[in-house]
Structures are given as C-alpha cells and as structure tokens.
Short mmCIF file of C-alpha atoms in Angstrom, two decimals:
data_model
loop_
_atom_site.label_atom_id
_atom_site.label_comp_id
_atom_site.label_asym_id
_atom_site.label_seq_id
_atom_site.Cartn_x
_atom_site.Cartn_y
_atom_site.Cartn_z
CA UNK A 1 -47.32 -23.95 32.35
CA UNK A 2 -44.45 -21.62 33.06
CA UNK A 3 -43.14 -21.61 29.14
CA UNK A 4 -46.93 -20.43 28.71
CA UNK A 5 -46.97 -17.62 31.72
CA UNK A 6 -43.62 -15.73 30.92
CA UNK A 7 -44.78 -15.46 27.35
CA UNK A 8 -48.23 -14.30 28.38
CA UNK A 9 -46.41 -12.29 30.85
CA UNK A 10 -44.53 -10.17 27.91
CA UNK A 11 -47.74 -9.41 26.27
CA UNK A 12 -47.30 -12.52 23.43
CA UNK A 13 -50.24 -14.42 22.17
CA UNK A 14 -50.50 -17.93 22.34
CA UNK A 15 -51.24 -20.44 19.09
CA UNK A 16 -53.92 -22.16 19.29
CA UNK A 17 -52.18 -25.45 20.60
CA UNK A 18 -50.05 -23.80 23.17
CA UNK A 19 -53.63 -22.18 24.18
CA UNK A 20 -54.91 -25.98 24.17
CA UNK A 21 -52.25 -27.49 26.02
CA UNK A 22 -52.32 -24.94 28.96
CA UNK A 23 -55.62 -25.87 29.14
CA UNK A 24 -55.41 -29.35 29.21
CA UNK A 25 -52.66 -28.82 32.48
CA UNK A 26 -55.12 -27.47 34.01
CA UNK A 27 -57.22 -30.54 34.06
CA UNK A 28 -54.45 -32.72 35.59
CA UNK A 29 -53.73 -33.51 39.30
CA UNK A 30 -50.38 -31.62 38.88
CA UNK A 31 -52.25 -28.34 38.71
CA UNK A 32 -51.83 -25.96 41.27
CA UNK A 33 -54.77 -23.72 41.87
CA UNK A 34 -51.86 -20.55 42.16
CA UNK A 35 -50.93 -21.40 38.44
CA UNK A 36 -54.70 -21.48 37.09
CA UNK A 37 -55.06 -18.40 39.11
CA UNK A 38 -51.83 -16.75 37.47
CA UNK A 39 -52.96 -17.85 33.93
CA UNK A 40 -56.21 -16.52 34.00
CA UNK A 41 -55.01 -13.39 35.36
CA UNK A 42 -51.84 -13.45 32.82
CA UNK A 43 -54.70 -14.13 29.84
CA UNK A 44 -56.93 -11.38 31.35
CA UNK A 45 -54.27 -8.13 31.65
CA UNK A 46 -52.82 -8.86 28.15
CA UNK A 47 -56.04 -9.81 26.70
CA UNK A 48 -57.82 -12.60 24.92
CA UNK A 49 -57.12 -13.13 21.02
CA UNK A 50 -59.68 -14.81 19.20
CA UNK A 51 -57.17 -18.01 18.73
CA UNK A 52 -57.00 -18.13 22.87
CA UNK A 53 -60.86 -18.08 22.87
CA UNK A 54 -60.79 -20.70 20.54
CA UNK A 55 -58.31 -23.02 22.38
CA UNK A 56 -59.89 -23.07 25.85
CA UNK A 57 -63.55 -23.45 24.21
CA UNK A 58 -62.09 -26.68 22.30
CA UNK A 59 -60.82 -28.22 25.36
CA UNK A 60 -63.84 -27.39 27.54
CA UNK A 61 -66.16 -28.27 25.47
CA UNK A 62 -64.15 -32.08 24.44
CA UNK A 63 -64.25 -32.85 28.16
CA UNK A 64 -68.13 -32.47 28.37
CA UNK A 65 -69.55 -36.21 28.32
CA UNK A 66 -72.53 -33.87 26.42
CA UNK A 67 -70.46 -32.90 23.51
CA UNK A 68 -72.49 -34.37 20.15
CA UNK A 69 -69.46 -34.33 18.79
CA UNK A 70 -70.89 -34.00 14.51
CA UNK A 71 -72.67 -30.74 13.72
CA UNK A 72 -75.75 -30.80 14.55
CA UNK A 73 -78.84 -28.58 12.56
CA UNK A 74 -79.46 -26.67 15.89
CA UNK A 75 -78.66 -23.18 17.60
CA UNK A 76 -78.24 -21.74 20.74
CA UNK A 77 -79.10 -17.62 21.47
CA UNK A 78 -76.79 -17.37 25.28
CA UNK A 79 -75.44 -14.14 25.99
CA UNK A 80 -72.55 -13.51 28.03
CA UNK A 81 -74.27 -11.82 30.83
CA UNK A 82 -72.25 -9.17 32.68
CA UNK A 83 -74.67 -6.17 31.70
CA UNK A 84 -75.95 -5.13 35.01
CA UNK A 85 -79.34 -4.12 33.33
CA UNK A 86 -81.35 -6.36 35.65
CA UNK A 87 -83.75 -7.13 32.31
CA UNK A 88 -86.31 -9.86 31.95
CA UNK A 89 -84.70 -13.44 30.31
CA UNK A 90 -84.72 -12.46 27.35
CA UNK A 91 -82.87 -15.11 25.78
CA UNK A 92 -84.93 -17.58 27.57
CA UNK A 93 -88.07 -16.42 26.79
CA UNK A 94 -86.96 -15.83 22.78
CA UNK A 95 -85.65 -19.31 22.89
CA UNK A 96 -89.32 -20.84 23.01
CA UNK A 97 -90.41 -18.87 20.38
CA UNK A 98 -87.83 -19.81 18.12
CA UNK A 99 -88.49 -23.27 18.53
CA UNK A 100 -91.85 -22.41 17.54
CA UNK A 101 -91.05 -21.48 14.60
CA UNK A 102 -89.59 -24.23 13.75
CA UNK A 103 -85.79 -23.90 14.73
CA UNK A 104 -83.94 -26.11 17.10
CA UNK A 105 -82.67 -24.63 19.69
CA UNK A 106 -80.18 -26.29 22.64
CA UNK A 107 -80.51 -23.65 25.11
CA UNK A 108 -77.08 -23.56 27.44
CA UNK A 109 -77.40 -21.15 30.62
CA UNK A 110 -76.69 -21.03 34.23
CA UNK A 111 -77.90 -19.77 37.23
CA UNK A 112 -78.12 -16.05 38.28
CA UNK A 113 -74.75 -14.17 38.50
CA UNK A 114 -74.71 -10.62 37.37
CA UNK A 115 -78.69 -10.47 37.59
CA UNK A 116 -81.16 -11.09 39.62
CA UNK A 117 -82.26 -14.32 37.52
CA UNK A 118 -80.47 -16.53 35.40
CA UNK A 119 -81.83 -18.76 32.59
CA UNK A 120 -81.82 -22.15 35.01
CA UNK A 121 -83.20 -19.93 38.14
CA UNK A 122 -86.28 -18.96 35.70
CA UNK A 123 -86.88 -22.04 34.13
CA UNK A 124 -86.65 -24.15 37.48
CA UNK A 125 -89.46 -21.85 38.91
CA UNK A 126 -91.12 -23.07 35.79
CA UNK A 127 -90.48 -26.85 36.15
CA UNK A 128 -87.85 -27.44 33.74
CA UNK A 129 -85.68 -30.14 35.24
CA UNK A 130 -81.88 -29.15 35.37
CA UNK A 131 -80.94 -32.42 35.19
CA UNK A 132 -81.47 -33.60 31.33
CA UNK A 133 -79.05 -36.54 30.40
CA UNK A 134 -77.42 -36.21 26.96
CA UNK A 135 -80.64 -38.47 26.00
CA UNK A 136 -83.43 -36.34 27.62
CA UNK A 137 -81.55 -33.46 25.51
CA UNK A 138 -81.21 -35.30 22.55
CA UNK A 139 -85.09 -36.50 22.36
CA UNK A 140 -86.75 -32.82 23.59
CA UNK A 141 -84.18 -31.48 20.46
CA UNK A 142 -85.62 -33.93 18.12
CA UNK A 143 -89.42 -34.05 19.88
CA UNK A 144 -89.73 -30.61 21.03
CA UNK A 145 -86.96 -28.56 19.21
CA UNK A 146 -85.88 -27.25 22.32
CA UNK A 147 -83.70 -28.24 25.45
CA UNK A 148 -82.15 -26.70 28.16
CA UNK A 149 -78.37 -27.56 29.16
CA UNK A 150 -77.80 -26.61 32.77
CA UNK A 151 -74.05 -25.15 32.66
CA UNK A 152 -72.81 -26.74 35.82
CA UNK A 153 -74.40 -29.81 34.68
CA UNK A 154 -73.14 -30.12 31.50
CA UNK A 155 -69.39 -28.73 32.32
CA UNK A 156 -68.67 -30.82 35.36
CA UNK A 157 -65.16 -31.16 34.26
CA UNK A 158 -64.70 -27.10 35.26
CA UNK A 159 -64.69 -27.53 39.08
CA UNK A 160 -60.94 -27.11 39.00
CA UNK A 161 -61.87 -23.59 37.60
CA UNK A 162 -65.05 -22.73 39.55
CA UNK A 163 -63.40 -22.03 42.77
CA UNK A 164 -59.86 -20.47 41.26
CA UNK A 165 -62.72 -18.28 39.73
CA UNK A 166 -64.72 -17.06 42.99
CA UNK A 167 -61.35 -16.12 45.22
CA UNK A 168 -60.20 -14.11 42.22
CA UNK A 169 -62.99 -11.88 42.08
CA UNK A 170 -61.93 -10.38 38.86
CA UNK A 171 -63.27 -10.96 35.02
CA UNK A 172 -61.70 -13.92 33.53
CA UNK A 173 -61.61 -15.17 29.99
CA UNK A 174 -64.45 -17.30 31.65
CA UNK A 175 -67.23 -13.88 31.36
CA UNK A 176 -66.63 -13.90 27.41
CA UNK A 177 -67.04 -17.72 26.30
CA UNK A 178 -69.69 -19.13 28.29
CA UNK A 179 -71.75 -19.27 24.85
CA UNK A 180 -69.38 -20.74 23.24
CA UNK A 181 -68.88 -23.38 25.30
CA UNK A 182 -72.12 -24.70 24.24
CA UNK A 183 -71.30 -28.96 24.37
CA UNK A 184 -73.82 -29.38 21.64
CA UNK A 185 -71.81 -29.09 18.29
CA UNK A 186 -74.23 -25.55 16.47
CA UNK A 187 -74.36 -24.98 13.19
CA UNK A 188 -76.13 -21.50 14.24
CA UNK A 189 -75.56 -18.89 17.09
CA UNK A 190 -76.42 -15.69 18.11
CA UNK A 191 -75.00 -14.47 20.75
CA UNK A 192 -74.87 -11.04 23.05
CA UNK A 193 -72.29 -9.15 24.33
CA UNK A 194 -72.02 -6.34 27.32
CA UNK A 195 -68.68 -5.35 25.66
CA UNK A 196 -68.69 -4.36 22.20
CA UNK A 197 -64.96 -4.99 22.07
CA UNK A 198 -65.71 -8.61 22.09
CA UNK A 199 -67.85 -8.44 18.77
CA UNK A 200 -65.01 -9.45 16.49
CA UNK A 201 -63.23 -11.41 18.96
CA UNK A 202 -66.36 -14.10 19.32
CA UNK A 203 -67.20 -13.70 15.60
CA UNK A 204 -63.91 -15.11 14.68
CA UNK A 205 -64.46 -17.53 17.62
CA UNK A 206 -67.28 -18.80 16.15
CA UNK A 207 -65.61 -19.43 12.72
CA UNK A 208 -62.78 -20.85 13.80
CA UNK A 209 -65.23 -23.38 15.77
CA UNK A 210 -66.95 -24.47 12.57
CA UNK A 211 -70.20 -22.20 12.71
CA UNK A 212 -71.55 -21.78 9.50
CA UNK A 213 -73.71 -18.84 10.13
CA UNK A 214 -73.41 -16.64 13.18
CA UNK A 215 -74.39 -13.28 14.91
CA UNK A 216 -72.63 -11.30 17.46
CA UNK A 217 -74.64 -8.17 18.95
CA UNK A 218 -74.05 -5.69 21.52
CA UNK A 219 -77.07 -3.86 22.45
CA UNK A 220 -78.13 -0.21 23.17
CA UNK A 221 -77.18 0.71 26.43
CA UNK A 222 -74.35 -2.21 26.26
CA UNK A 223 -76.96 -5.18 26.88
CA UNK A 224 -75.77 -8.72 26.17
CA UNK A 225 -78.91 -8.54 24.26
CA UNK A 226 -80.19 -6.95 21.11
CA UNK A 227 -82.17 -3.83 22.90
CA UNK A 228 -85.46 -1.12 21.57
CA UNK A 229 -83.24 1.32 23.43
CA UNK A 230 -81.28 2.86 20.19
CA UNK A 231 -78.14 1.49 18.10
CA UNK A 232 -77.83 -2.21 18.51
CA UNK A 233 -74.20 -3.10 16.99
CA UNK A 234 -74.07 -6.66 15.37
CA UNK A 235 -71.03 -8.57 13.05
CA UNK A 236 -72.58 -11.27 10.93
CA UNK A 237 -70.50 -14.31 10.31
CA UNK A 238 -71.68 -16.24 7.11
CA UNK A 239 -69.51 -19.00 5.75
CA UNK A 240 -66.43 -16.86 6.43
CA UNK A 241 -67.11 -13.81 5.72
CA UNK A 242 -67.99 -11.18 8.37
CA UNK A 243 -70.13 -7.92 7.78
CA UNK A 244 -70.72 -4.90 10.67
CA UNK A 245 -73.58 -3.38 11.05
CA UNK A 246 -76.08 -1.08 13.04
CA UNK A 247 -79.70 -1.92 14.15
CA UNK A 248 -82.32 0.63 15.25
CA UNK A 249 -86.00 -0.30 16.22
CA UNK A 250 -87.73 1.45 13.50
CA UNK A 251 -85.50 -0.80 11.21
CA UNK A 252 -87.73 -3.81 11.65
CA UNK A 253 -90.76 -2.06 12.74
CA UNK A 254 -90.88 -2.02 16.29
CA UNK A 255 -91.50 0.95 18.89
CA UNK A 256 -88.27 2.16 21.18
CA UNK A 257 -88.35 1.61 25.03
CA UNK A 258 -85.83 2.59 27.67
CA UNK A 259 -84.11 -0.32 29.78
CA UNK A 260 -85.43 0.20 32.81
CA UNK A 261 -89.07 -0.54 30.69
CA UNK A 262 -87.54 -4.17 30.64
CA UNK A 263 -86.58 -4.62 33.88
CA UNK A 264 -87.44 -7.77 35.40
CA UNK A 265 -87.63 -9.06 39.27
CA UNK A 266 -86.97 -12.47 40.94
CA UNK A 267 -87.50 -15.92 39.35
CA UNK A 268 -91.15 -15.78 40.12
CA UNK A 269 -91.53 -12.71 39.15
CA UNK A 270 -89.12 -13.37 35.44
CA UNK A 271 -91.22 -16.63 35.45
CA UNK A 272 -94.61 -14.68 35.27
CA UNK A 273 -93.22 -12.07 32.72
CA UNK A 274 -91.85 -15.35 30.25
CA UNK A 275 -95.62 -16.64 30.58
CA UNK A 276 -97.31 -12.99 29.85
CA UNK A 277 -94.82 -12.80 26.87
CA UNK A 278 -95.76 -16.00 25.21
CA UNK A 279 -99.61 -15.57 26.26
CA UNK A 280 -99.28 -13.15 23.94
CA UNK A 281 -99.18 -10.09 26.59
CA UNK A 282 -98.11 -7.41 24.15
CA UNK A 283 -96.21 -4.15 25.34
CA UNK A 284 -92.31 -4.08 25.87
CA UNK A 285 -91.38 -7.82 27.05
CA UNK A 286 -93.54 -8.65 23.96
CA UNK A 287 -91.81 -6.16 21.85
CA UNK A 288 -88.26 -7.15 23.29
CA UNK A 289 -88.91 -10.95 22.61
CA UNK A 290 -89.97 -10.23 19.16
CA UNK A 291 -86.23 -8.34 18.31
CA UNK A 292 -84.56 -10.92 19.60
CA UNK A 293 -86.24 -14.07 18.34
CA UNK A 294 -86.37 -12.05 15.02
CA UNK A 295 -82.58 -11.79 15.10
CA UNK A 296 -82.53 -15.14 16.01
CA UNK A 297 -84.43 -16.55 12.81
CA UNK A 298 -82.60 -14.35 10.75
CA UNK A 299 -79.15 -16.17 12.64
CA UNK A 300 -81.06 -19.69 11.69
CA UNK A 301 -81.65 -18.61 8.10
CA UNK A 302 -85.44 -19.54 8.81
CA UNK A 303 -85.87 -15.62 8.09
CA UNK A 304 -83.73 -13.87 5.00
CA UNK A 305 -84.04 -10.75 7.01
CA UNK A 306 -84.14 -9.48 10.75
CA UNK A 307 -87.44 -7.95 10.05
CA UNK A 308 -88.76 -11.39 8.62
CA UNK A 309 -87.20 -13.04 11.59
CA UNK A 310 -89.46 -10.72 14.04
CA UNK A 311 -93.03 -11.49 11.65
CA UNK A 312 -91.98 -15.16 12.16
CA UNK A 313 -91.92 -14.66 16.04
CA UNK A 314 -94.59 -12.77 16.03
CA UNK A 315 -96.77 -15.55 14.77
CA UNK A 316 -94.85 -18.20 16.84
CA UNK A 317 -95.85 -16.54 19.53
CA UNK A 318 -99.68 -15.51 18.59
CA UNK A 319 -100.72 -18.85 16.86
CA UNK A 320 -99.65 -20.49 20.60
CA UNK A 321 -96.17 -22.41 19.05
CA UNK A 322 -94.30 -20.69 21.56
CA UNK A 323 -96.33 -21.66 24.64
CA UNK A 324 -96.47 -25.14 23.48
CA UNK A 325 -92.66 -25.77 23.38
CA UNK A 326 -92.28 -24.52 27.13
CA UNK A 327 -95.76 -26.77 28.06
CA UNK A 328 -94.08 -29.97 26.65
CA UNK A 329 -90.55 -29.32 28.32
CA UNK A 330 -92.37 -28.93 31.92
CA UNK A 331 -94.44 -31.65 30.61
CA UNK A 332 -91.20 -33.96 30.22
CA UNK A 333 -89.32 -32.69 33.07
CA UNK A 334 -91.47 -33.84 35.49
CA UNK A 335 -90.46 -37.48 34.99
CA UNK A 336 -86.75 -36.72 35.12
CA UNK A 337 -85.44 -36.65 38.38
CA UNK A 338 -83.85 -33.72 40.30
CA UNK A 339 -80.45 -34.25 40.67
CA UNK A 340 -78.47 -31.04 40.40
CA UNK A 341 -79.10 -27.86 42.74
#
C-alpha cells in the first residue's frame, strides 16, 4: 500500500491494476484501518480518474456473491445521492414504471443518507423484503422485470470500508460509484449525479465496465436526478462514443416546476407519494417520474428518443403496468424472510 500512497501523495494516477491491487489489500487481514483511511483520503484530495473508478468498482463488485458475472439484458437508474434536495424517490418510483414498459430493471439502493428517505427505507415501508437471495433477484428479474438489491446486502464484503468511512466524515471515492457498483452485470444505465464534474468521469466508467449504452445526467439545481427545474446536463455513452448535451422541460413536452415542488417527507410519507404517482396522481411527482423513466427508456433503447421514452411511461403508468410490478414484488416479498435491518 505505501508504493500506492506516496504516488497518490504526489498527485500521480494510478493504472488500473495498481488501482485493483490497492483494493484488493484492503480486503486482507493485514489491512490497517489508518491505511484505508489514508488511501481514501490520498484518492479524494488528488482526485478520482476514471481508470481509479474503474479499478475499485471491479474489485467490489467481484467480491459480491451477487455478481451475475455474463451481461445480462437489464438496467439499473441509481443516482449517487449527495444532492441535499430532500425530493421524492424518484429513481424508485421511475424504476416501476420502466419495468412496465417492458425493461428490466435490477434496482441497487440503500438506505437514507443525504435525505430523508432512501430507496430501501421507501420500499420497506412498502413491503419489499431487503433480503432477496441472488435467486429471489434472479426470478422477480425474469418474472417481474424488476428487483431490488439492498446495498448492504449485496456488498457485505465492504464492512472493512463502512466504518473507515463514518470516522472520516469526509466524501470518499465511495459518494461517486455507488451505481456502479451495481453486482448485477448491466448492459444499460442511467445514472444521476449532484456534481456535474463527475459526468465524464462515470461515462468513461461505464465504458470501461462493458456498458453498451449509458446516460450520465446532472440535473437543474445539481439533482442526482434529471429535474423540470431548467438545464438538465447529460453525456450519452453509446458503444464508445460519448455525446454532451442539454435538456430543458419543454424539450419533451413537459411543464417546469421548482425543487422544492418535489419535495418529499419520511418513508411513509415518500411511500404514499410512489403510490399517488403510479395511481396515476398527475401534477409534479407525476410529471417528475415521467422525465426520468422517459430518460430511462431512451437509456434502454426501448424509446429512440427522450421524448418517446416519457409517452412510453406515460402509458406504463396510466394503463396500470407500473402499479402491477410494485403489487407483485410486495406480493413475493412477503414469503421471503427478513433478515437484514
């Protein structure tokens, strides 16, 4: 680890296997929890390189007894988190309706920690178990076309981070690949960021990880999710090739709304909202989902455009599909048992 600090230290980058063996110390008994601290800090002040975000996602994600190790015709939509908007779940609530279009979906989250209510905290209150197996979340992909991986559940491996993490107190490399670290292998992702600095950073990410077809957005107002509040800035990653661009409401027909219109509350409260949404509740959840699980299809290549991707989720939602996917994953949880907290 030392070799790997001094150069980090200087302000070098490290290749993708030096990035990958650090890592991998990390794992071992001989670890210290002072030299994890040191190297996150070390990676944080000189900053990540898209290489480095590859590396650690690699290792992370190869030590997950979920990893499905061959691409798999799915797609996840997890932000980062970190915007301190204190919005609805968005990406939660979009996920269903993607999967009622038609898209499969393996939804990775965690529990609250920059909002008030984080993808598993919602979804609990809903009765979606937290505790899927690799086979619960392999039969609701193929049954239901959507599943929800529980982060803590699914990265077990990471407790020699988790703690290193908490006394540090300070942004780690950890707040920009939590997408990424996704155990199912995608073939598909959209994913938000808070920071739009991080836009070609996790595009490359994402190709270097073997994603065919991706989407990286930073909202208006610097949401981890693609916002009605003005410019929405978004790099598209197709086979390769990556393409900037701006998104505006009127762009794909929808009406503008300020933040604080998407606020959300508690898990009951979030809970409630996600229901009113794909009830078919229409007003600025409604029109938030729609943007997102738009973007989404369009990320899939269900949609050939963003503004075909938010028709499609439109009629997911309004035909019922939406609804349906969440009422069969309660449905199924209730025979798994609880076994995480």
């Amino acid at each position: 680890m030392k070799q790997y600090l001094n150069k980090l230290i200087k302000q070098e980058n490290l290749s993708l296997k030096e990035m990958k063996d650090a890592t991998n110390y990390c794992f071992t008994d001989s670890v210290t929890e002072a030299e994890i601290a040191s190297f996150l800090t070390a990676l944080q002040a000189k900053g990540e390189t898209a290489e480095e975000i590859t590396g650690i996602v690699e290792v992370i994600r190869s030590r997950s007894s979920f990893h499905t190790g061959p691409v798999m015709h799915a797609m996840d939509n997890c932000g980062t988190g970190g915007d301190q908007s204190y919005s609805f779940n968005i990406s939660t609530t979009s996920a269903f309706v993607i999967a009622g279009a038609g898209v499969t979906i393996a939804k990775h989250g965690n529990r609250s920690i920059s909002s008030k209510t984080g993808s598993a905290d919602v979804l609990e209150h809903l009765g979606v178990s937290l505790s899927f197996s690799k086979e619960n979340v392999e039969e609701m992909l193929q049954k239901n076309k959507i599943a929800f991986l529980f982060a803590p559940h699914v990265h077990a491996a990471l407790k020699p981070f988790t703690q290193v993490r908490k006394n540090l107190g300070i942004p780690t490399i950890f707040n920009a690949i939590g997408p990424l670290t996704n155990p199912v292998n995608l073939d598909t992702q959209l994913i938000g960021v808070y920071r739009k600095e991080l836009l070609p950073l996790l595009a490359e990410a994402m190709h270097q990880l073997g994603r065919r077809r991706g989407v990286v957005v930073n909202g208006a107002g610097n949401m981890d999710e693609a916002s009605l509040a003005g410019e929405n800035h978004l790099i598209i990653l197709e086979n390769g090739e990556k393409k900037a661009i701006s998104l505006y409401p009127e762009d794909v027909g929808l009406p503008s709304y300020t933040i604080d219109e998407i606020r959300g509350g508690n898990p009951k409260e979030n809970a409630e909202i996600l229901r009113n949404v794909l009830h078919g509740q229409k007003g600025s959840y409604y029109d938030t989902v729609l943007l997102n699980a738009g973007l989404a299809l369009f990320t899939s290549g269900e949609a050939e455009t963003i503004r075909g991707g938010v028709e499609l989720a439109r009629e997911s939602i309004d035909s019922g599909a939406a609804l349906e996917r969440l009422n069969r994953l309660v449905e199924y949880s209730s025979k798994i048992p609880s076994e995480v907290s």
